[in-house]
mmCIF file of C-alpha atoms in Angstrom:
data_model
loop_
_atom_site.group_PDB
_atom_site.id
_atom_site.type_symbol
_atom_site.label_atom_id
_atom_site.label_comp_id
_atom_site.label_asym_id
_atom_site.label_seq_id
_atom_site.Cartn_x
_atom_site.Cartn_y
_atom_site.Cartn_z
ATOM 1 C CA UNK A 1 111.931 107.553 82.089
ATOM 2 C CA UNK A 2 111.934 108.908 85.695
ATOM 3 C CA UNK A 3 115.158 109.719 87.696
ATOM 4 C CA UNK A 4 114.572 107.590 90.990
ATOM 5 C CA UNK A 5 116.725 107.484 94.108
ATOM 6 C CA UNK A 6 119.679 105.111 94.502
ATOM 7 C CA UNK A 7 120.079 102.450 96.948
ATOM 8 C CA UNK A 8 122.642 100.214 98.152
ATOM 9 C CA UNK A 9 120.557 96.642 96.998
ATOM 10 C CA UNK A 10 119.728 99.048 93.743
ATOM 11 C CA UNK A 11 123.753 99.360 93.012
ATOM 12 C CA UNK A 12 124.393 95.845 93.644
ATOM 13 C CA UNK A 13 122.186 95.171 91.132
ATOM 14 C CA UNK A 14 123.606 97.515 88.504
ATOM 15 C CA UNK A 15 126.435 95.152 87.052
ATOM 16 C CA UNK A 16 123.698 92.023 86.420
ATOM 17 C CA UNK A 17 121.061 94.772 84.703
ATOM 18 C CA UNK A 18 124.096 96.359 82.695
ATOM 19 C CA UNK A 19 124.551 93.235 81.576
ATOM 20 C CA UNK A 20 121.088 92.172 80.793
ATOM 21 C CA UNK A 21 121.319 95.873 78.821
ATOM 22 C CA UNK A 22 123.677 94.599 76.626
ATOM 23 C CA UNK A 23 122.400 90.656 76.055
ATOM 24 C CA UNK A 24 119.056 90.753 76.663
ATOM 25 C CA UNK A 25 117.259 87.642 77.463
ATOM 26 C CA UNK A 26 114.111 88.055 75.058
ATOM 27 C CA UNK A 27 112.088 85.146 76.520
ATOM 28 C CA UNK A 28 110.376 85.225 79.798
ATOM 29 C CA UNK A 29 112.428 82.934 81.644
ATOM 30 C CA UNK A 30 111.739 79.492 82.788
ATOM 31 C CA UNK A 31 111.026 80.343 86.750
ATOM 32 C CA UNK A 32 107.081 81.080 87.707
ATOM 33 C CA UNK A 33 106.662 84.468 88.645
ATOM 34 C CA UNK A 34 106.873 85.225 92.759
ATOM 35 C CA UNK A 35 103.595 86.431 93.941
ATOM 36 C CA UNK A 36 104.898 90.082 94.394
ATOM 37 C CA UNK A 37 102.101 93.128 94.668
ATOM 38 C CA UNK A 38 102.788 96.260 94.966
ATOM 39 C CA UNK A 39 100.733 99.278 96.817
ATOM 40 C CA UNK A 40 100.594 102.290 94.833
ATOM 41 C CA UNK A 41 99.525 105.558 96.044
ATOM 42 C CA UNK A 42 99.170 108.664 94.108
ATOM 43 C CA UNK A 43 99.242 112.273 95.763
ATOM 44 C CA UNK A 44 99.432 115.626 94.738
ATOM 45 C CA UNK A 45 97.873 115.159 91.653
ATOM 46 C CA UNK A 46 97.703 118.540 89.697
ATOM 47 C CA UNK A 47 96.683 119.674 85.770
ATOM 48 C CA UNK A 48 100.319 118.922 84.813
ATOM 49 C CA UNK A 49 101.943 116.376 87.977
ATOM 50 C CA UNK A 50 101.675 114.107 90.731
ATOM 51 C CA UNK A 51 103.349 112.555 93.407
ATOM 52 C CA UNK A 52 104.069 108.721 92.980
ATOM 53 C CA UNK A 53 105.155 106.488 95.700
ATOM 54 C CA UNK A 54 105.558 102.716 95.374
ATOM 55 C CA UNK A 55 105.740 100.033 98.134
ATOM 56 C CA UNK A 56 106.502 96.630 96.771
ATOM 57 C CA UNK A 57 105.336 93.432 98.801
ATOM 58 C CA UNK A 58 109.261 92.031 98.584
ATOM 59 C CA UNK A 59 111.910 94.709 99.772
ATOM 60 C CA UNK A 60 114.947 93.003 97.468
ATOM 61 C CA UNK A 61 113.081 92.235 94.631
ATOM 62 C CA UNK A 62 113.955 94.259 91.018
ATOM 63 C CA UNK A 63 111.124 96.172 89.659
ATOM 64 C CA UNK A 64 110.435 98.600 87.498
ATOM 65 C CA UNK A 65 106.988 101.161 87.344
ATOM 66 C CA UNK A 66 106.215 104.521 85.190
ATOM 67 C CA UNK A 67 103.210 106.351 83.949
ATOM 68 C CA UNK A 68 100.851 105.429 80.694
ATOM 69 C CA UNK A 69 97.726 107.084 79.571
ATOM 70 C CA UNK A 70 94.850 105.087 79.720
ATOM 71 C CA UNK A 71 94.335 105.226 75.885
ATOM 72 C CA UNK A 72 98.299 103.559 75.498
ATOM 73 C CA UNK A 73 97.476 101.258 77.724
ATOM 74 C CA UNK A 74 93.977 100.574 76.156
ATOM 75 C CA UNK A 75 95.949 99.749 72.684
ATOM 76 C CA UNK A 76 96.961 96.096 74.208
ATOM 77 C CA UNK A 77 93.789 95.312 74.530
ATOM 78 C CA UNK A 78 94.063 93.569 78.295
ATOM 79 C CA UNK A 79 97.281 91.666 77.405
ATOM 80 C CA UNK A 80 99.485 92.707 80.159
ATOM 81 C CA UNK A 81 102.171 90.217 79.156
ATOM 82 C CA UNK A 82 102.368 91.990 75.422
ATOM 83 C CA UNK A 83 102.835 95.605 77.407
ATOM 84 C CA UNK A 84 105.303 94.808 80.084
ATOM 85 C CA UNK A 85 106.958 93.260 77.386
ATOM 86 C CA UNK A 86 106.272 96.491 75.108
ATOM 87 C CA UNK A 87 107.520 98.573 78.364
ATOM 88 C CA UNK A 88 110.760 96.818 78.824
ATOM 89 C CA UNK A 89 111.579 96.765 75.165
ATOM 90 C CA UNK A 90 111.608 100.889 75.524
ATOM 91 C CA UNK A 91 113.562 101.070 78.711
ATOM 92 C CA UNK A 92 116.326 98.748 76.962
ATOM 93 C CA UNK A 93 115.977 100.700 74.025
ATOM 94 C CA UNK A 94 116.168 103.990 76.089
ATOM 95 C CA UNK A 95 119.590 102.406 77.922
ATOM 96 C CA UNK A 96 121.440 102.003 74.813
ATOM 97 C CA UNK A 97 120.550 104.709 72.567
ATOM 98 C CA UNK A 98 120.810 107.460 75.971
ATOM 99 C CA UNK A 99 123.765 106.550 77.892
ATOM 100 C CA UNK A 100 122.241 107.228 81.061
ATOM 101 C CA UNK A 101 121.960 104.580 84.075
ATOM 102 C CA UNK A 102 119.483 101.749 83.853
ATOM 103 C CA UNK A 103 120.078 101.720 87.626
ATOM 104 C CA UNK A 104 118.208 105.114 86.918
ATOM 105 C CA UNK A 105 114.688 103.690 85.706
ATOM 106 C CA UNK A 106 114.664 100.627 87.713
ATOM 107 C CA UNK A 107 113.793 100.300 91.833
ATOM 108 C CA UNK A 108 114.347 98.301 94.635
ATOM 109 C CA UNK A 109 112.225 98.449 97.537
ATOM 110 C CA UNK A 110 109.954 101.418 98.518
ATOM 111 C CA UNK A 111 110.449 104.069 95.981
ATOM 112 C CA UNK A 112 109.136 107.543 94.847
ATOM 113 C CA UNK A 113 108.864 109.964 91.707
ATOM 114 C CA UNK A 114 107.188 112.866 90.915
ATOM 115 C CA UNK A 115 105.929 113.503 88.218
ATOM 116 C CA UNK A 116 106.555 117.622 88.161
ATOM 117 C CA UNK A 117 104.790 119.276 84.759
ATOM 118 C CA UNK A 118 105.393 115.916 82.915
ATOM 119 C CA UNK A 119 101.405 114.983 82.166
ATOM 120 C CA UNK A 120 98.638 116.112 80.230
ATOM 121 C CA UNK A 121 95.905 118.571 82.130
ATOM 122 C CA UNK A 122 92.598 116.545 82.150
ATOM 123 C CA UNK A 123 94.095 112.859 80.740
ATOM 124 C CA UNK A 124 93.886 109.499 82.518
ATOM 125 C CA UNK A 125 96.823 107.448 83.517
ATOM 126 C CA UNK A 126 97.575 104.447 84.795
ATOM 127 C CA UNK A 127 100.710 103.924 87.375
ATOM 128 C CA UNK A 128 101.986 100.555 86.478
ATOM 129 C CA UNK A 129 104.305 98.388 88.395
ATOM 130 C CA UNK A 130 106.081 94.857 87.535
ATOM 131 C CA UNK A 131 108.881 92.709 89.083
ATOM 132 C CA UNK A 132 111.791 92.076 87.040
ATOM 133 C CA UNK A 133 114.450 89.440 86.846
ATOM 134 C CA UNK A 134 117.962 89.516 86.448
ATOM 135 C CA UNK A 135 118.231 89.588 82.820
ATOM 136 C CA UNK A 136 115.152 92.185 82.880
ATOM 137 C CA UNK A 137 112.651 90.148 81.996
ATOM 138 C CA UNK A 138 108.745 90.843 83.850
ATOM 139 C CA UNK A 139 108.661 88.569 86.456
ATOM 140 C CA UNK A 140 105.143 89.072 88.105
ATOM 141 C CA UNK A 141 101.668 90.007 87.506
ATOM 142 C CA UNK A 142 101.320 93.770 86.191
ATOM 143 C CA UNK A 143 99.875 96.124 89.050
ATOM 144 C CA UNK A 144 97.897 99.530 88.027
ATOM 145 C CA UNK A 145 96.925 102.332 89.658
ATOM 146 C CA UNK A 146 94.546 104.750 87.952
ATOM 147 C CA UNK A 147 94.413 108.506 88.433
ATOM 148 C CA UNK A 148 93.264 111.248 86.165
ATOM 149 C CA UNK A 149 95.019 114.945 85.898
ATOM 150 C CA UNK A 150 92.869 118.091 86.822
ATOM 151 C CA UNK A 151 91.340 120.237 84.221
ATOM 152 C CA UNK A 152 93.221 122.952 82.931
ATOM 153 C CA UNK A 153 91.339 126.828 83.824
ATOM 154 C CA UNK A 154 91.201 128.468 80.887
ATOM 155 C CA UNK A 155 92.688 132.306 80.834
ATOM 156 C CA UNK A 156 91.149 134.980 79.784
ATOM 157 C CA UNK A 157 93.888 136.445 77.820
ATOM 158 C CA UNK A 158 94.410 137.167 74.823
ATOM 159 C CA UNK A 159 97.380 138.730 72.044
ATOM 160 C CA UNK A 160 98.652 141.176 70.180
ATOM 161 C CA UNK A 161 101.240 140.455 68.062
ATOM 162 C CA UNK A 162 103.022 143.078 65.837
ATOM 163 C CA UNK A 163 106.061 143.042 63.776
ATOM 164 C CA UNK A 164 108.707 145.811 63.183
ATOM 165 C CA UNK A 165 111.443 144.545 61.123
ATOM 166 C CA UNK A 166 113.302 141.616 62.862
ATOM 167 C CA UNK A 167 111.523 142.658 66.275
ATOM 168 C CA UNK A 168 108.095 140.532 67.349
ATOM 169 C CA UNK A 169 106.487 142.028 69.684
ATOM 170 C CA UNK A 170 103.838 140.411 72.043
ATOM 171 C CA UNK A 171 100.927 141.975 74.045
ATOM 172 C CA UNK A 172 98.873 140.492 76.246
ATOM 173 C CA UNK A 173 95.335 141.375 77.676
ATOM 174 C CA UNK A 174 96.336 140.795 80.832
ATOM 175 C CA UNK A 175 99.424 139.924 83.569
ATOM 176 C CA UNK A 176 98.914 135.747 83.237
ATOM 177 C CA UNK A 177 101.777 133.762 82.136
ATOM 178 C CA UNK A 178 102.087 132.693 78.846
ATOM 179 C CA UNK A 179 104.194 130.767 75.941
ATOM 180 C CA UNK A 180 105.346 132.311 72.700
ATOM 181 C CA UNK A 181 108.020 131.404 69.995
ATOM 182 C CA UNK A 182 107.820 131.038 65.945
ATOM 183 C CA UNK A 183 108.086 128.910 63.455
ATOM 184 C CA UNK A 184 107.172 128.158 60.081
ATOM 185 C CA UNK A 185 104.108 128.292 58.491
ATOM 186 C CA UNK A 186 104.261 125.038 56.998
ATOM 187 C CA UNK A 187 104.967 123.356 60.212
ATOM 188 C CA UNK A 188 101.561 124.266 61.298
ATOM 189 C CA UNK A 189 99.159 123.424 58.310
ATOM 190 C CA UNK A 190 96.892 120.245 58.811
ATOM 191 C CA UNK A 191 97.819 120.271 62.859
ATOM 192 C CA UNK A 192 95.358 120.855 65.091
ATOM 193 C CA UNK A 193 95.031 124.060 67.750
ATOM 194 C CA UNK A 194 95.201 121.678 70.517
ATOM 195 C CA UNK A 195 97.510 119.150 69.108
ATOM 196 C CA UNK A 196 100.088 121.571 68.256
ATOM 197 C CA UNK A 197 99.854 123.619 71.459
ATOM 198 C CA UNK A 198 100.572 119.916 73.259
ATOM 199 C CA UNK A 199 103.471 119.192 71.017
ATOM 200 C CA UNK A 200 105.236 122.351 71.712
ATOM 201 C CA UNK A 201 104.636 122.091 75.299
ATOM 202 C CA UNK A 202 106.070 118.550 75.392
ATOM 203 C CA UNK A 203 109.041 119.067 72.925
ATOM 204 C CA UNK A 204 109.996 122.377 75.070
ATOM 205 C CA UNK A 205 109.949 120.125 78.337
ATOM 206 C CA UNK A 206 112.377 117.661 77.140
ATOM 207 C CA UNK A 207 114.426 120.129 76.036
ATOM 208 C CA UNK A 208 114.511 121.900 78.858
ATOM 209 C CA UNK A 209 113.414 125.277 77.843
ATOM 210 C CA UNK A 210 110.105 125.302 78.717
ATOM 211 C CA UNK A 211 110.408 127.601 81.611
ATOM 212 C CA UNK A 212 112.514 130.071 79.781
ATOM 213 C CA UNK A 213 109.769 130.687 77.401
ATOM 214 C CA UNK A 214 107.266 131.566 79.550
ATOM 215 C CA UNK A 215 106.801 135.243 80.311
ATOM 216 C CA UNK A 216 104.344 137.657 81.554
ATOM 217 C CA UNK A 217 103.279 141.063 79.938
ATOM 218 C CA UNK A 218 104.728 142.702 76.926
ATOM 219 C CA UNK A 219 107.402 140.650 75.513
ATOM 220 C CA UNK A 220 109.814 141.131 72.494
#
């Protein structure tokens, strides 16, 4: 879930959603939804990012918005009330089992995120927005905004790999940047090229180690 910005009406709000955090509310509250909208505009949009800014129609009003793929989104078959609910059940889920802020994931008037090597090259997304209540509830109509990440360029390289005792050795055709780390065999079989060069990509970001594993040239 995204880091977003603090605000004053955002921290006055912390104690009721730390609350809500730990007694949630699991029905969707007796009060009709307000007629909130949001405007959502995406920028910057690269192979692996973009640039998210959100504008909601009510300037006090709890909210909370993120990315999805198309093809997540596509698995609720057009029942928006089943995926807000879906999305809230992971952001309580995320606030107890992380220890980091719900005042964190959630916003409060105009807000903004980038999303900075967290997406898929060439995969469609949705930007989707909600209002919440105080006990965290969805408490609006669900807003979307659909964008699709570039297409990755291929590079030309390619890799020489050689072993000398407990020393790997990498060499590449040519000065572009490039990933490399081990692992065992077994971990591979019945994966997928593709699906395994996403996996490692993804489980280095959240680590945090993505960047230190990417070199250029001869590497050992």
């Amino acid at each position: 879930f995204p880091t977003r910005r603090s605000s004053d009406l955002l921290l006055s709000a912390f104690t009721l959603l730390m609350a809500a955090c730990e007694n949630p509310d699991t029905g969707n509250g007796n009060n009709k939804p307000p007629q909130m909208t949001f405007n959502i505009i995406v920028e910057n949009i690269t192979t692996a990012g973009a640039d998210v800014t959100v504008v909601p129609s009510d300037e006090t009003a709890l909210y909370y918005f993120d990315k999805v793929t198309k093809a997540e989104y596509d698995g609720y078959k057009g029942d928006n009330a089943a995926f807000m609910k879906a999305m809230i059940e992971n952001l309580r889920a995320f606030c107890k089992e992380s220890g980091n802020s719900l005042a964190s994931a959630v916003s409060v008037g105009e807000d903004f995120h980038s999303y900075n090597g967290d997406l898929i090259p060439g995969t469609e997304y949705y930007i989707f927005a909600f209002a919440l209540d105080a006990k965290l509830n969805p408490n609006s109509n669900l807003t979307l905004e659909a964008f699709t990440t570039e297409e990755v360029q291929a590079s030309t390289n390619t890799f020489h790999v050689s072993v000398n005792g407990g020393e790997i050795t990498v060499t590449p055709s040519n000065n572009d940047p490039y990933f490399w780390d081990m692992m065992p065999t077994e971990e591979c079989q019945g994966v997928s090229d593709s699906d395994l060069m996403n996996e490692l990509v993804s489980y280095y970001q959240q680590m945090g180690f993505l960047d230190y594993y990417i070199v250029n040239g001869v590497d050992s």
